[in-house]
Coordinates of C-alpha atoms in Angstrom, one line a residue:
X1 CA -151.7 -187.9 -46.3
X2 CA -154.2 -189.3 -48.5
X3 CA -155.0 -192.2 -46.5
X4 CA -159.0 -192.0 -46.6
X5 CA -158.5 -191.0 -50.3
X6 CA -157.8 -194.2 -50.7
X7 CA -161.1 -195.4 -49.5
X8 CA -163.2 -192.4 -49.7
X9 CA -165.2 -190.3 -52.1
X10 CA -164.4 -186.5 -52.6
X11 CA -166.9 -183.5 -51.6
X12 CA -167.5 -183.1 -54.8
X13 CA -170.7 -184.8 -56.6
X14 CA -170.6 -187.6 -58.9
X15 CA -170.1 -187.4 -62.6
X16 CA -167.3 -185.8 -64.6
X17 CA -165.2 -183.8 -63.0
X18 CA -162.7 -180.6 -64.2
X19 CA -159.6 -182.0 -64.0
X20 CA -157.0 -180.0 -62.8
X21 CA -155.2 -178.5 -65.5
X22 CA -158.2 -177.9 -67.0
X23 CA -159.0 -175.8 -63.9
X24 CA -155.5 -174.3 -63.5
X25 CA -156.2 -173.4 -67.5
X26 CA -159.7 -172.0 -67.0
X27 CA -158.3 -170.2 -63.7
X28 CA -155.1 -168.4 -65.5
X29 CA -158.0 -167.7 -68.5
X30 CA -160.4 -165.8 -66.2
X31 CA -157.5 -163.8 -64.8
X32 CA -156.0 -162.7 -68.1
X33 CA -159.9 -161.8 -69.1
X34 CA -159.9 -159.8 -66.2
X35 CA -156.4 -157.9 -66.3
X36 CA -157.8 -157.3 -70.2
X37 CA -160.9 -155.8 -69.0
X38 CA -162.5 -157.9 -71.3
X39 CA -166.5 -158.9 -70.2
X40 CA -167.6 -162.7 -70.9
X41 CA -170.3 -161.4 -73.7
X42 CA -166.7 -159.8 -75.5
X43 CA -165.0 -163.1 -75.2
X44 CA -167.8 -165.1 -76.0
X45 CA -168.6 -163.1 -79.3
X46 CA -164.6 -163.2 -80.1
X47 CA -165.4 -167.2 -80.0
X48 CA -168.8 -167.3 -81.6
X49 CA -170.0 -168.6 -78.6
X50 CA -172.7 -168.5 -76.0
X51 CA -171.5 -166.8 -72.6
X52 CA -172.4 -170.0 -70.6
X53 CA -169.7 -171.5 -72.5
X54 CA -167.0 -169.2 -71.5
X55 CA -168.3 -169.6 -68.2
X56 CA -167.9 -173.4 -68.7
X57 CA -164.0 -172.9 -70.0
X58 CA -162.9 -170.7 -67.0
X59 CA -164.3 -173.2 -64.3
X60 CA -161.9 -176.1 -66.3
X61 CA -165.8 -177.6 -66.7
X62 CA -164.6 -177.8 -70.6
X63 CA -162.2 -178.0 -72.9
X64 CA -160.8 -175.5 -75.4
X65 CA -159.2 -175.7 -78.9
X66 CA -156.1 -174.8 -79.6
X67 CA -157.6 -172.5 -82.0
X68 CA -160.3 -170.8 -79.8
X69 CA -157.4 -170.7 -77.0
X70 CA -155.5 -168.5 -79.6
X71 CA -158.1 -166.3 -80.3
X72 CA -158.9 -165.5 -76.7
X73 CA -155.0 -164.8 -75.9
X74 CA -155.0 -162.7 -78.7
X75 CA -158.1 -161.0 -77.4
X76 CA -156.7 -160.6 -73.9
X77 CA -153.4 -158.9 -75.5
X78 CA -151.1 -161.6 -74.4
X79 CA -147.8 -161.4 -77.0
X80 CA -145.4 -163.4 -74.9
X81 CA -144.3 -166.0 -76.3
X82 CA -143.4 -168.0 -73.4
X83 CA -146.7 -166.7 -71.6
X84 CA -148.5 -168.1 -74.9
X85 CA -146.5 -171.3 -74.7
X86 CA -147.0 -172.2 -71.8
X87 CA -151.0 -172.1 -71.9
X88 CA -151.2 -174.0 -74.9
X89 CA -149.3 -176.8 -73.2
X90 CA -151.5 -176.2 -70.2
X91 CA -154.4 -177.4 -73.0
X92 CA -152.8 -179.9 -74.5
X93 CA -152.2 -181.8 -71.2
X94 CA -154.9 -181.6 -69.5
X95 CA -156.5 -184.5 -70.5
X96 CA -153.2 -186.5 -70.4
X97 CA -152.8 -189.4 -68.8
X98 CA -150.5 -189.4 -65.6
X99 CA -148.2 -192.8 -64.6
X100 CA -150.5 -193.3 -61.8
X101 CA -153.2 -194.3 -63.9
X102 CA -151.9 -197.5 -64.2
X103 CA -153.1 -198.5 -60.6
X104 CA -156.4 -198.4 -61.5
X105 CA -159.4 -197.8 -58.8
X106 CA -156.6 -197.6 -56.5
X107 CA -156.1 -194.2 -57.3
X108 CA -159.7 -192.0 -56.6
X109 CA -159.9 -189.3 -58.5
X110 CA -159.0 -186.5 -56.0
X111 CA -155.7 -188.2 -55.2
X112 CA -155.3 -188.3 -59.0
X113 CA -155.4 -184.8 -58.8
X114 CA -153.1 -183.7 -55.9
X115 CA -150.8 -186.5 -58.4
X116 CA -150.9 -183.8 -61.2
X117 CA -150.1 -180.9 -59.3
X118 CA -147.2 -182.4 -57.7
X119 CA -146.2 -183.7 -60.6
X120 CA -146.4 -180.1 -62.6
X121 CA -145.4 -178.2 -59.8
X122 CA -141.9 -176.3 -59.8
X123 CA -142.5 -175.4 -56.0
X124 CA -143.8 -177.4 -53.3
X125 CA -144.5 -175.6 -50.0
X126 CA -145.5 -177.6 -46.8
X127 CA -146.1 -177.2 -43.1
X128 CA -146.8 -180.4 -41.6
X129 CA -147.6 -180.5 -37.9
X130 CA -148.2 -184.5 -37.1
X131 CA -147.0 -186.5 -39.9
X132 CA -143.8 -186.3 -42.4
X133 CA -144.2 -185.3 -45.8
X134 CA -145.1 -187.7 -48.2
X135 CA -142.3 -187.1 -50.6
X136 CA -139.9 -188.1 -47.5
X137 CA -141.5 -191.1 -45.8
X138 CA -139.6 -194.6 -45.9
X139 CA -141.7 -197.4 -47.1
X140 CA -141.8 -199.2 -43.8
X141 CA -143.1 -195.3 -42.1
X142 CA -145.6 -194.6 -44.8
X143 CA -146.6 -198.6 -44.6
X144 CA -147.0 -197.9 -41.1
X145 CA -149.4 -194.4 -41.4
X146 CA -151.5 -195.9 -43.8
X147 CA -152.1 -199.8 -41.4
X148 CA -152.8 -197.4 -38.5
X149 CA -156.5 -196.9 -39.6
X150 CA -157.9 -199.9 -41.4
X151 CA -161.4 -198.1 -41.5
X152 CA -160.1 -195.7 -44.1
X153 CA -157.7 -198.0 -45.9
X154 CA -158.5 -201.8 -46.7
X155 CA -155.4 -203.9 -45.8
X156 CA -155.2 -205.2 -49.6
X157 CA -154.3 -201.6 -51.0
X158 CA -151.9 -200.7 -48.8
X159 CA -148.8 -202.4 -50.6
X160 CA -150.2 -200.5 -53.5
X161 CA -150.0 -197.2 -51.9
X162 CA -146.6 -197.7 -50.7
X163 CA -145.2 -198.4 -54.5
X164 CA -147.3 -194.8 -55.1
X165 CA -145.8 -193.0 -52.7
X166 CA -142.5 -193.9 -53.1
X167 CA -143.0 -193.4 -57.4
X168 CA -144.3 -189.8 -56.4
X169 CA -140.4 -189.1 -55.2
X170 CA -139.6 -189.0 -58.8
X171 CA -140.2 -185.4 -59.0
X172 CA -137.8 -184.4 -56.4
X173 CA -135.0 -186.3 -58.2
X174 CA -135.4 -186.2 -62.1
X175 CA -133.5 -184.2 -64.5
X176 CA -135.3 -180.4 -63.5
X177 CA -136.9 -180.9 -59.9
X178 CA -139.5 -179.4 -57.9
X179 CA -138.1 -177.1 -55.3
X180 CA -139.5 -178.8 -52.0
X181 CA -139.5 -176.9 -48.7
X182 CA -140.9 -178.4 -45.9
X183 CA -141.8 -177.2 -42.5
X184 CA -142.5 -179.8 -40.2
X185 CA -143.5 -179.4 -36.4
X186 CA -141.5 -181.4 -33.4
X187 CA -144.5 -183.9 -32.6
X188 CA -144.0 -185.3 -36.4
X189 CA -140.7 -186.2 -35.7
X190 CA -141.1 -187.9 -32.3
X191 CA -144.3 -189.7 -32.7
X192 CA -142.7 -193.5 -32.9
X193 CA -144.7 -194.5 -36.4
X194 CA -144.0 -198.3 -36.7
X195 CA -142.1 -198.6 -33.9
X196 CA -138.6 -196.6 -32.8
X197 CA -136.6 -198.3 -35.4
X198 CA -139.3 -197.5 -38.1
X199 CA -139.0 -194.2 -36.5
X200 CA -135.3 -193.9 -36.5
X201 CA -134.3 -195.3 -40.0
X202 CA -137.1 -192.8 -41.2
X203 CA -135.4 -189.7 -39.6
X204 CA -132.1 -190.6 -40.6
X205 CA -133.5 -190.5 -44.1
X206 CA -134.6 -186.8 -43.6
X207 CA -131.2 -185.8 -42.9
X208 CA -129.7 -188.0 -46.0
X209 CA -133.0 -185.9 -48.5
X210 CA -132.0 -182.7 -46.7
X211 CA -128.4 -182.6 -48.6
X212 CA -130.1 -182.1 -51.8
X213 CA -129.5 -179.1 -53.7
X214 CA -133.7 -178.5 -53.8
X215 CA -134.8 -180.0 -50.5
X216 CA -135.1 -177.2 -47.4
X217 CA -136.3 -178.6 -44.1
X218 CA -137.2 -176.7 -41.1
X219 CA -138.3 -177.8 -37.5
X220 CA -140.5 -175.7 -35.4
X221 CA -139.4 -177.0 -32.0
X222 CA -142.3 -177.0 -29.2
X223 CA -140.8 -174.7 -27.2
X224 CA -141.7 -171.9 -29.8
X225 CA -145.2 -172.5 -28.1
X226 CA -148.5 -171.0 -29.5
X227 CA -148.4 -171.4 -33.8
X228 CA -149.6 -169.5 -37.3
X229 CA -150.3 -173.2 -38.5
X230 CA -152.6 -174.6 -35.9
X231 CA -154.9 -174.8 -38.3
X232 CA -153.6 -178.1 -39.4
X233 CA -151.4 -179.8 -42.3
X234 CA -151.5 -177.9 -45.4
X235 CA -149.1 -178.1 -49.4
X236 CA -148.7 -175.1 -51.9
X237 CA -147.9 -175.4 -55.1
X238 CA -146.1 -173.2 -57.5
X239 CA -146.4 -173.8 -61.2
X240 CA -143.8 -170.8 -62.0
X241 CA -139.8 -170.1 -61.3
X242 CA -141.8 -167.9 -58.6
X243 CA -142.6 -169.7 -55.5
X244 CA -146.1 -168.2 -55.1
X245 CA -148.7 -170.5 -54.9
X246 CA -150.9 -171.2 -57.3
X247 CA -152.9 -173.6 -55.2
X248 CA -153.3 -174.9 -52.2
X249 CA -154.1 -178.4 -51.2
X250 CA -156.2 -179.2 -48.1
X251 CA -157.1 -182.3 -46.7
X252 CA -160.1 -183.3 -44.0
X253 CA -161.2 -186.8 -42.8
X254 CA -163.6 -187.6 -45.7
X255 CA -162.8 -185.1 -48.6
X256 CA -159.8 -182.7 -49.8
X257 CA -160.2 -179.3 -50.9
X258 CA -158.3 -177.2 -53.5
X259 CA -158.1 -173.5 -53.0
X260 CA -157.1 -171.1 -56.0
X261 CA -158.4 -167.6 -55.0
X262 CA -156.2 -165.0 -54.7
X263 CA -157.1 -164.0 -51.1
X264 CA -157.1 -167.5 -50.1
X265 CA -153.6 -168.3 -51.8
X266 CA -152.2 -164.9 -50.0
X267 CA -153.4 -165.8 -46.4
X268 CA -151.7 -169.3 -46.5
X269 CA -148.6 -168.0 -48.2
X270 CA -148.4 -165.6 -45.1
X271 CA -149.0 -168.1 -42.4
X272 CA -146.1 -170.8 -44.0
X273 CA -143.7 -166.9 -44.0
X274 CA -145.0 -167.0 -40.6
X275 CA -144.1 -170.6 -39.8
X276 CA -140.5 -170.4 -41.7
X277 CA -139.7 -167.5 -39.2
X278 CA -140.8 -169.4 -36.1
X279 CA -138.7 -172.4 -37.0
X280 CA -135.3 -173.4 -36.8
X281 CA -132.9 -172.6 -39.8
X282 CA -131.9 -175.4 -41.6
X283 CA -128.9 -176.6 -40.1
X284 CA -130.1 -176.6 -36.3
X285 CA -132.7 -178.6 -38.2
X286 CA -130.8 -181.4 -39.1
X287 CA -128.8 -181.3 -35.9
X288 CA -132.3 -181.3 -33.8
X289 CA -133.2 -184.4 -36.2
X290 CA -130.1 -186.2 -35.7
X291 CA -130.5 -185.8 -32.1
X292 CA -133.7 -186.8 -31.9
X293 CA -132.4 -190.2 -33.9
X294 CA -129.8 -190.9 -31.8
X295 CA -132.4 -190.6 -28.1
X296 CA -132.3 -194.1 -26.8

């Protein structure tokens, strides 16, 4: 994953950019607005402010102040303190700077982003049909994905990307760690990146991330046939002790893509139920990736 990042522009057009907990902020914002039955002129007059500017705070577009963010919770009838916490340190961070700054261009801006929302994620959701997740690649298999197309990633950044990969593990080992569950299709374990040994080391090291208290993997073996997730490699993310997505995280050839409607969030939350049933329970998981590690 993110190996034409690397290289490549996103879709989106030059010049600043929301980040994303300034959209996740301006997202949760509209939504309240909405539940309150509150218009954008009503908000916009509670702030003193033109409705354009509203507009400009729920598309993450803009900032807000910690002020004008209590006077629109207030107006949307939010008294939960947690609920109220919780946005203003959704404010307060989203300009903050993330570790992987210090790696310069190396990191474009749209892999900066998936960064954050792995980072602030308490769920991570994945169905991955070709290649392992990047939280559980070896360095010598993730060196190995990112060399097999030099057109996407020069040579000279790859050693970089490697150290960034294997930092982004961090949030499934710190003191309060994501919950990662990972669905990952037969062909991704038997496709020989780097060579059998590269291959072999690497699904040993499934098995040895699999004994941790927040890591569930599951195998979707071929012979299940025909699947929910042909439609290619896809993460959620869940920003709650609920494991509903609050975004999900697309990638194409050239650009990635972040979807946060509701609809949108519901249809691929139904197609990874979908996949979970399909697979293999976790245990005949890890006995179908053993096996597979121990084939001459």
């Amino acid at each position: 994953m993110h190996a034409v990042q690397a290289q490549r522009g996103s879709s989106m057009s030059d010049g600043p950019r929301p980040t994303v907990r300034g959209r996740r902020l301006g997202s949760e914002l509209r939504r309240l607005r909405e539940l309150a039955d509150k218009s954008t002129e009503e908000a916009a007059a509670a702030l003193k402010c033109s409705r354009a500017k509203i507009s400009r705070i729920e598309t993450g577009s803009v900032g807000i102040r910690r002020l004008d963010l209590g006077i629109l919770i207030d107006l949307y009838g939010i008294t939960d303190p947690s609920e109220r916490e919780a946005l203003e340190t959704l404010a307060r961070e989203s300009k903050k700077r993330g570790w992987w700054h210090d790696y310069g261009d190396t990191i474009p801006a749209q892999y900066a982003d998936f960064l954050y929302l792995e980072g602030d994620a308490r769920y991570i959701q994945t169905w991955q049909p070709l290649v392992l997740p990047g939280l559980l690649q070896t360095e010598d298999y993730a060196r190995a994905l990112l060399a097999a197309n030099p057109a996407a990633v020069r040579p000279e950044r790859i050693e970089q990307l490697v150290t960034v990969r294997m930092e982004r593990k961090d949030v499934l080992v710190k003191s309060d760690p994501a919950r990662f569950w990972a669905i990952i299709w037969e062909p991704a374990l038997r496709c020989p990146v780097g060579g059998l040994d590269v291959q072999r080391e690497q699904l040993n090291y499934l098995v040895e991330a699999a004994q941790r208290p927040n890591v569930t993997l599951q195998v979707v073996p071929l012979s299940v046939g025909a699947l929910a997730g042909a439609c290619g490699a896809f993460v959620m993310f869940g920003f709650t002790d609920s494991p509903t997505p609050g975004t999900v995280f697309l990638e194409t050839l050239t650009s990635s893509h972040y979807l946060e409607q509701e609809a949108e969030l519901d249809g691929y939350g139904l197609v990874f139920d979908y996949l979970r049933s399909s697979a293999l329970n976790p245990a005949q998981s890890i006995d179908m990736i053993t096996a597979i590690a121990s084939e001459p």
